[in-house]
Coordinates of C-alpha atoms in Angstrom, one line a residue:
X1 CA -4.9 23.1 -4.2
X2 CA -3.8 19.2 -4.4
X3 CA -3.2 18.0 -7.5
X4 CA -6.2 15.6 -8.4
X5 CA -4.3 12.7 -8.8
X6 CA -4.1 13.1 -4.7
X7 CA -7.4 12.5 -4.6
X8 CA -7.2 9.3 -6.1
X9 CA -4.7 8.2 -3.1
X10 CA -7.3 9.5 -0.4
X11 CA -9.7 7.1 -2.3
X12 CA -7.6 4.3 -1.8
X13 CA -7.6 4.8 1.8
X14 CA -11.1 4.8 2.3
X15 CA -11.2 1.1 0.6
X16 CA -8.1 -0.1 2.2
X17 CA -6.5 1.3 5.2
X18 CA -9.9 2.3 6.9
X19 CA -11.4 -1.2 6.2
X20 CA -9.1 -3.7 5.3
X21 CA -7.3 -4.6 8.4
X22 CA -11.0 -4.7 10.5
X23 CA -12.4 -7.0 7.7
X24 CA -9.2 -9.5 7.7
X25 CA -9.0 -9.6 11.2
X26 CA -12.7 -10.5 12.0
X27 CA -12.4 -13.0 9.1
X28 CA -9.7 -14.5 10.2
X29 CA -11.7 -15.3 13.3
X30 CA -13.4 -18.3 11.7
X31 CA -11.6 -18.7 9.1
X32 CA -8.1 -20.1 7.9
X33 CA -5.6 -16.9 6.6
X34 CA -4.1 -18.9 3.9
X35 CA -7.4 -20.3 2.2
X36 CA -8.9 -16.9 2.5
X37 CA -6.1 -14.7 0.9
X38 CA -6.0 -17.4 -1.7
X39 CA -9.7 -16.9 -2.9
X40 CA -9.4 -13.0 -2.2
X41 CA -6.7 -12.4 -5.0
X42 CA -8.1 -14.8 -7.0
X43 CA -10.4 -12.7 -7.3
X44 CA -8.3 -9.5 -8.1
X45 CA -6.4 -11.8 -10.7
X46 CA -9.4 -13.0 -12.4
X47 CA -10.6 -9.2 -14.2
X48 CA -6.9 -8.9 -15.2
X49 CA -5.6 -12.1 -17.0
X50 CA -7.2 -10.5 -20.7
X51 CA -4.5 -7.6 -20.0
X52 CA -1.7 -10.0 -18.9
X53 CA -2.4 -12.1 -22.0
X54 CA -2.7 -9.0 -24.5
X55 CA 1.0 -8.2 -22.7
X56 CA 2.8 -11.0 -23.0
X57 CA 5.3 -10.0 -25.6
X58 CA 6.0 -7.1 -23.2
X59 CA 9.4 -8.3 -20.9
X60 CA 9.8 -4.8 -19.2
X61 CA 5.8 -4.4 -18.1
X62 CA 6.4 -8.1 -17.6
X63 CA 9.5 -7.9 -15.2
X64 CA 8.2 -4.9 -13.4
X65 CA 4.9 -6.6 -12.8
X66 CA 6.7 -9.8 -10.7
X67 CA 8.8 -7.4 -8.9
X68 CA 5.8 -5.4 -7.6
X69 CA 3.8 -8.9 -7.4
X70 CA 6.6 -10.2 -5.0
X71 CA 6.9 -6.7 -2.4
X72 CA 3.1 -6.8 -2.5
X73 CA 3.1 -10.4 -1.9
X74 CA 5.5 -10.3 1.0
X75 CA 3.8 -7.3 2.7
X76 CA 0.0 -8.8 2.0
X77 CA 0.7 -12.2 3.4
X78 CA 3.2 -11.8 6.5
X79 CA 0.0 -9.2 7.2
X80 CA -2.7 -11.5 7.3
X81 CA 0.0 -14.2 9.3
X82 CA 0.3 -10.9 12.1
X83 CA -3.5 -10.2 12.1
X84 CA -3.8 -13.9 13.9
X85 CA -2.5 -12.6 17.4
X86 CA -2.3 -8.8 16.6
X87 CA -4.5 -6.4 17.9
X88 CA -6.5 -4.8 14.8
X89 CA -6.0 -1.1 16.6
X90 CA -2.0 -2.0 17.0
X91 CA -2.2 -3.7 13.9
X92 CA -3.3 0.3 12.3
X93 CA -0.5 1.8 14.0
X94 CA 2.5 -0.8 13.2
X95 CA 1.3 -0.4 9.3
X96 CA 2.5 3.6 9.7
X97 CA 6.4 2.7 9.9
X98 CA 5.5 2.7 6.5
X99 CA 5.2 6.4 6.2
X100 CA 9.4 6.1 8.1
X101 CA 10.6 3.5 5.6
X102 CA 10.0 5.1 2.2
X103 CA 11.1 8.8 3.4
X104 CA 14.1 6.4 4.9
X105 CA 14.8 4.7 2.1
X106 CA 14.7 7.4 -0.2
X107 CA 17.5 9.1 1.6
X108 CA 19.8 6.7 2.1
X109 CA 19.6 6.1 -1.7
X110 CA 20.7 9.4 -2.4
X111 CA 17.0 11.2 -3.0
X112 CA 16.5 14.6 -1.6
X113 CA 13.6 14.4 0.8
X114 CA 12.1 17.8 1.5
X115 CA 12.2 18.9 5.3
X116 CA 8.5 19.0 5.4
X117 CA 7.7 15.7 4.5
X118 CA 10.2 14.3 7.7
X119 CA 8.1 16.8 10.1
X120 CA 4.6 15.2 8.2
X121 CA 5.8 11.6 9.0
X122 CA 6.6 12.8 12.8
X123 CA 3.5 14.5 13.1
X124 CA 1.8 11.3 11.6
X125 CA 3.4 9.1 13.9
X126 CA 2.7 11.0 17.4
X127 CA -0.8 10.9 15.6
X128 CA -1.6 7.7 14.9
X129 CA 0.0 6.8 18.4
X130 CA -2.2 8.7 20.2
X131 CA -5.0 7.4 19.0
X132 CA -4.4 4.0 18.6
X133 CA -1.1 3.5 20.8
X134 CA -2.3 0.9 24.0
X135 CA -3.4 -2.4 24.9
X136 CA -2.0 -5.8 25.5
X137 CA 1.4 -6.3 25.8
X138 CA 3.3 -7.1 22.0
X139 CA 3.8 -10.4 20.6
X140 CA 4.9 -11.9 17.6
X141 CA 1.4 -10.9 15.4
X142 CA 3.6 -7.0 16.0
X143 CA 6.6 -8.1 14.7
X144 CA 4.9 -9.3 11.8
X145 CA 3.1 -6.5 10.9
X146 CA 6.0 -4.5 11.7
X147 CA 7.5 -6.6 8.5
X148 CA 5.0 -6.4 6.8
X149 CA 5.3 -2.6 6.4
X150 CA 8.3 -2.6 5.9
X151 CA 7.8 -4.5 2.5
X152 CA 4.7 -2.4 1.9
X153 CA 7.2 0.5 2.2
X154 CA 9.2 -1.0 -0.5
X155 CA 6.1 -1.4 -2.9
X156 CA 5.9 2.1 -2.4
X157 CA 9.0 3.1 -3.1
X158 CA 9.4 0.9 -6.1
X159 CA 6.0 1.7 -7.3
X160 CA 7.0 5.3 -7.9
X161 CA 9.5 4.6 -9.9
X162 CA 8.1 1.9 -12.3
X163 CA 5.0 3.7 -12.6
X164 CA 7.1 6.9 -14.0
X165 CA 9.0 4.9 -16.5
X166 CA 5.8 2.8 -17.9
X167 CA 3.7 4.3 -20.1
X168 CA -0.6 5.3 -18.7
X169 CA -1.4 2.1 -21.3
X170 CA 0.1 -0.6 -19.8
X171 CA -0.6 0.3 -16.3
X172 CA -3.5 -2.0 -16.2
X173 CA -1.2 -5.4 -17.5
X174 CA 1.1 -3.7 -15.1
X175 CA -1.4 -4.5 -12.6
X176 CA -2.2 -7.6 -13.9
X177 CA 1.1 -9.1 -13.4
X178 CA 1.3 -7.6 -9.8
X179 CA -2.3 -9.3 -8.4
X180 CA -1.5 -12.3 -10.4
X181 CA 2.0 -13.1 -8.6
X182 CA 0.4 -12.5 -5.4
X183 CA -2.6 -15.2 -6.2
X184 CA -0.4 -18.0 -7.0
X185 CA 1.8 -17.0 -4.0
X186 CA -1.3 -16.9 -2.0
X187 CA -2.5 -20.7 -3.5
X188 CA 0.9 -21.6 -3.2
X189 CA 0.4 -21.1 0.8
X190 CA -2.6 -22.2 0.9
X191 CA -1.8 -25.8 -0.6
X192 CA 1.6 -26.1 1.5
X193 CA -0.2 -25.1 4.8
X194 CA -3.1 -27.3 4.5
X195 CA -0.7 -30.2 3.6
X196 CA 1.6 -29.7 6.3
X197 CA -1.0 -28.9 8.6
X198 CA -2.9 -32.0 8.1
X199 CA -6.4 -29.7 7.0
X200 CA -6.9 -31.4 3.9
X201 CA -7.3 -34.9 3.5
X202 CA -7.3 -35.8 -0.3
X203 CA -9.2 -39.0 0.2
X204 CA -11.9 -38.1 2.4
X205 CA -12.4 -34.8 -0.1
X206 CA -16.2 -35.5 -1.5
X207 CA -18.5 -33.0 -4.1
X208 CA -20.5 -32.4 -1.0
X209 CA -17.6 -31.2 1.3
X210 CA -16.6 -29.2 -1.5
X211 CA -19.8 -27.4 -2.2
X212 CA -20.4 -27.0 2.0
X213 CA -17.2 -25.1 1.7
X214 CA -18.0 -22.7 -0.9
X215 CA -21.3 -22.2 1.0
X216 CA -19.9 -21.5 4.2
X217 CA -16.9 -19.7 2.7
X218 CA -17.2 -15.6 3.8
X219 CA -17.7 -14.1 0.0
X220 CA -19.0 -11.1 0.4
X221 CA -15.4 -9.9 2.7
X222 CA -13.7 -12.1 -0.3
X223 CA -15.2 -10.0 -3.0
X224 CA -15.1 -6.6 -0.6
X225 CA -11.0 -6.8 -0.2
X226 CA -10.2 -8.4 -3.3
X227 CA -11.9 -6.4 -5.9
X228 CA -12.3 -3.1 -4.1
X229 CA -9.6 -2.5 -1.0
X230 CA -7.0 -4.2 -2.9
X231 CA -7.5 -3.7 -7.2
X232 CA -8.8 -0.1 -7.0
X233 CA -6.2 0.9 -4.2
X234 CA -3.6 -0.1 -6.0
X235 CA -4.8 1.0 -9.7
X236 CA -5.3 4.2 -7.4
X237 CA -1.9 4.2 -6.3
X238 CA -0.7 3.4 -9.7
X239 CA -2.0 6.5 -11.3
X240 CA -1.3 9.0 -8.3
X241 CA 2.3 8.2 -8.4
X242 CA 3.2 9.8 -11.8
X243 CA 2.3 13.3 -10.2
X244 CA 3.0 12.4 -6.2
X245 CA 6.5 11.7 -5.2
X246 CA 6.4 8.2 -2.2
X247 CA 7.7 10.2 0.5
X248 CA 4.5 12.6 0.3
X249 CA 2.2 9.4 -1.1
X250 CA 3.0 7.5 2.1
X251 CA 2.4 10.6 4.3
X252 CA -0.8 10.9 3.0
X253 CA -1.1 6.9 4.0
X254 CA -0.7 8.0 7.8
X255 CA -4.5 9.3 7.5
X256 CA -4.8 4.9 7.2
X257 CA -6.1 4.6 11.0
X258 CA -8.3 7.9 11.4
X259 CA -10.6 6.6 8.5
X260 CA -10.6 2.9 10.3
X261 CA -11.4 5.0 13.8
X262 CA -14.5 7.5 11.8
X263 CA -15.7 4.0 10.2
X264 CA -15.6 2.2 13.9
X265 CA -16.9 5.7 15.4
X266 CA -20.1 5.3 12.6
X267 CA -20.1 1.8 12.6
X268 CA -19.4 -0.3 15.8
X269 CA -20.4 2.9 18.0
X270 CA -16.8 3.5 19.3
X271 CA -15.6 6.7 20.9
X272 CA -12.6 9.1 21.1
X273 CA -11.4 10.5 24.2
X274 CA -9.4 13.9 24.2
X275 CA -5.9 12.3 23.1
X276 CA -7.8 10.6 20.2
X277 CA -9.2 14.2 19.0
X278 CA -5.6 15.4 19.5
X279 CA -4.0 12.5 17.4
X280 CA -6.5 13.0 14.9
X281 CA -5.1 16.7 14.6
X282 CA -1.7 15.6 14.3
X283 CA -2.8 13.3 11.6
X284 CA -4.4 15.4 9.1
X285 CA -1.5 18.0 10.1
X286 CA 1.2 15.6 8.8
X287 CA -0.6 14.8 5.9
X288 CA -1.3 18.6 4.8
X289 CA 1.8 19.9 5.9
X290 CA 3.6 16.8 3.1
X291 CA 1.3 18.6 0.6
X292 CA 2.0 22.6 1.2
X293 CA 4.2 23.2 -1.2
X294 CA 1.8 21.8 -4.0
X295 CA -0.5 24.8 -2.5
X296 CA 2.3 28.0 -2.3
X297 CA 4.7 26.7 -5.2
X298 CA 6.4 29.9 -5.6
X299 CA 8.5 30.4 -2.1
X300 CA 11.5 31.2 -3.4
X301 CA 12.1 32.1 -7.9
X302 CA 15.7 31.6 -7.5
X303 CA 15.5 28.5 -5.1
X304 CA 13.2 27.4 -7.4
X305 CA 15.2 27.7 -10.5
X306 CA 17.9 25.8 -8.4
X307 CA 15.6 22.9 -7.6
X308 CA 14.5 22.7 -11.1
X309 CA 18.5 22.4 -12.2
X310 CA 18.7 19.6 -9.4
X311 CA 16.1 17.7 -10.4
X312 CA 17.1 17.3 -14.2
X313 CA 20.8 16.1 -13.4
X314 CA 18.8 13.6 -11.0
X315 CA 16.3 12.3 -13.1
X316 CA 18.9 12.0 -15.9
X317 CA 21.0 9.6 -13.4
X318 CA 18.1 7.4 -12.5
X319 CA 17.4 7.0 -15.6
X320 CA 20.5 5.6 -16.3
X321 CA 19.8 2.7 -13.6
X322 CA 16.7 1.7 -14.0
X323 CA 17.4 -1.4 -12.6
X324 CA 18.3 0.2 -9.0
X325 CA 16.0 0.1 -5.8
X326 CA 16.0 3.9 -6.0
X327 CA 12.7 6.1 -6.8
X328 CA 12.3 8.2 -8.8
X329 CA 13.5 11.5 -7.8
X330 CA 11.0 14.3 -6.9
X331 CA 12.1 17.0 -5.1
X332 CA 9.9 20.9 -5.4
X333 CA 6.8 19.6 -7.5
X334 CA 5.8 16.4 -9.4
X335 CA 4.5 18.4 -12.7
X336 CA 8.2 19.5 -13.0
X337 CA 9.5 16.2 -13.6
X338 CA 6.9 14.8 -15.3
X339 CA 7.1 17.8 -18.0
X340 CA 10.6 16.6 -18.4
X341 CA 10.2 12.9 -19.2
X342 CA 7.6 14.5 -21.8
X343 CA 10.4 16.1 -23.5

């Protein structure tokens, strides 16, 4: 059975990955990127400055929470830059290289990543490409969202590891920090872009312009991706990280674009053909095949023994650098390594 923490990620998707990208992308349509993802994590900010404030004598929660504020920033914005000439479909399937980066990542940095997760990630990728994979030729929107996983990878990755070495408490000024870095980022691009661009005009700016533009402005998508795709996601993927190693978390992520196609199949009326049905398959596969061994933990007593052995010499030298890009390591099951940091 999957741990319930799992749960908490499959929640996440729901709010982000099935809607996020279609509610950017028809935003963007009438309105500017940089004023709208200045307003939208605002308004994640806004809850969370009380537990920023309460933490301010805190310089590790403190440090951890810019990192994560910058990764997040990087992937967030260079998103919503891509969405302007990307396809929202392609846009779906570019966002899975994140499920290849972290696995990636993780090995080159020394982490043992189990053989099921790789044949999950190329399950998830045939997947999503069938069922999403087509269109019009790439362009420059692809590349950026191609970044842009590539950072969200990162978060990930990073995520993982600082979530394991913070204690459940400060999780929330954890957060704090995080959506705060990525407002001012977001104003920050905001203010530059309209100046260089020429769309604000300081003089001409009048009480009544002001309050026709917070009439106009599209709120409701403001509120929707700022308080519930974006804050809970990433409270979500906060919490599921102590029990769920990145390489299986981001797995679990490939399921992103089938939730967008069942809310486009119940919403706009859309419709799979026969390779859709089959990518769908190949989706859910991945993601339960990263997940089997939480189901049949006993394959092997001596193996596991050995894995156990493993894990403690490698959690006891990522401990000692703290400071390193590398997650932390999981390798047979989560509960064994979180069972150790207890002791």
């Amino acid at each position: 059975m999957l741990p319930l923490k799992v749960f908490d990620v499959f929640l996440s998707l729901l709010g982000s990955a099935a809607s996020n990208i279609l509610v950017v992308k028809e935003t963007e349509a009438f309105m500017d990127p940089a004023a709208f993802s200045a307003v939208r994590f605002a308004v994640c900010a806004i809850p969370f400055i009380p537990f920023v404030f309460q933490a301010r004598n805190d310089v590790q929660t403190r440090k951890a929470g810019l990192e994560l504020g910058v990764w997040m920033s990087l992937g967030y914005l260079i998103e919503a830059l891509g969405l302007i000439t990307a396809e929202a479909g392609r846009a779906s399937f570019l966002s899975l290289f994140t499920v290849i980066v972290v696995p990636l990542l993780q090995s080159i940095l020394g982490t043992m990543v189990p053989t099921r997760t790789w044949f999950g990630v190329l399950m998830s990728v045939l997947g999503v490409g069938m069922l999403e994979c087509g269109g019009t030729p790439p362009n420059v929107g692809d590349l950026l969202n191609f970044l842009s996983a590539i950072f969200f990878g990162i978060h990930t990755l990073r995520t993982e590891h600082i979530s394991r070495t913070t204690e459940a408490d400060q999780h929330l000024p954890l957060l704090g920090y995080e959506v705060c870095v990525v407002a001012f980022l977001s104003s920050l691009w905001c203010i530059l872009g309209g100046s260089f661009d020429g769309l604000q005009d300081n003089d001409n700016v009048t009480w009544t312009l002001v309050w026709d533009w917070m009439v106009t402005f599209p709120w409701v998508p403001a509120l929707y991706t700022g308080l519930f795709s974006t804050v809970l996601c990433l409270w979500a993927e906060i919490a599921a990280l102590r029990d769920v190693s990145a390489a299986e978390t981001v797995v679990i992520y490939g399921t992103e674009p089938l939730w967008g196609a069942g809310f486009a199949w119940f919403l706009l009326g859309e419709r799979w053909g026969t390779a859709g049905w089959i990518g769908a398959a190949l989706i859910l596969g991945g993601s339960v095949l990263a997940q089997m061994y939480e189901w049949f933990p006993s394959e092997s007593k001596d193996g596991g023994k050995n894995d156990q052995k493993r894990e403690l010499m490698m959690l006891t030298d990522n401990q000692k650098q703290n400071h390193n890009l590398s997650a932390t390591p999981v390798v047979v099951t989560s509960k064994d390594v979180i069972n150790v940091q207890k002791k």
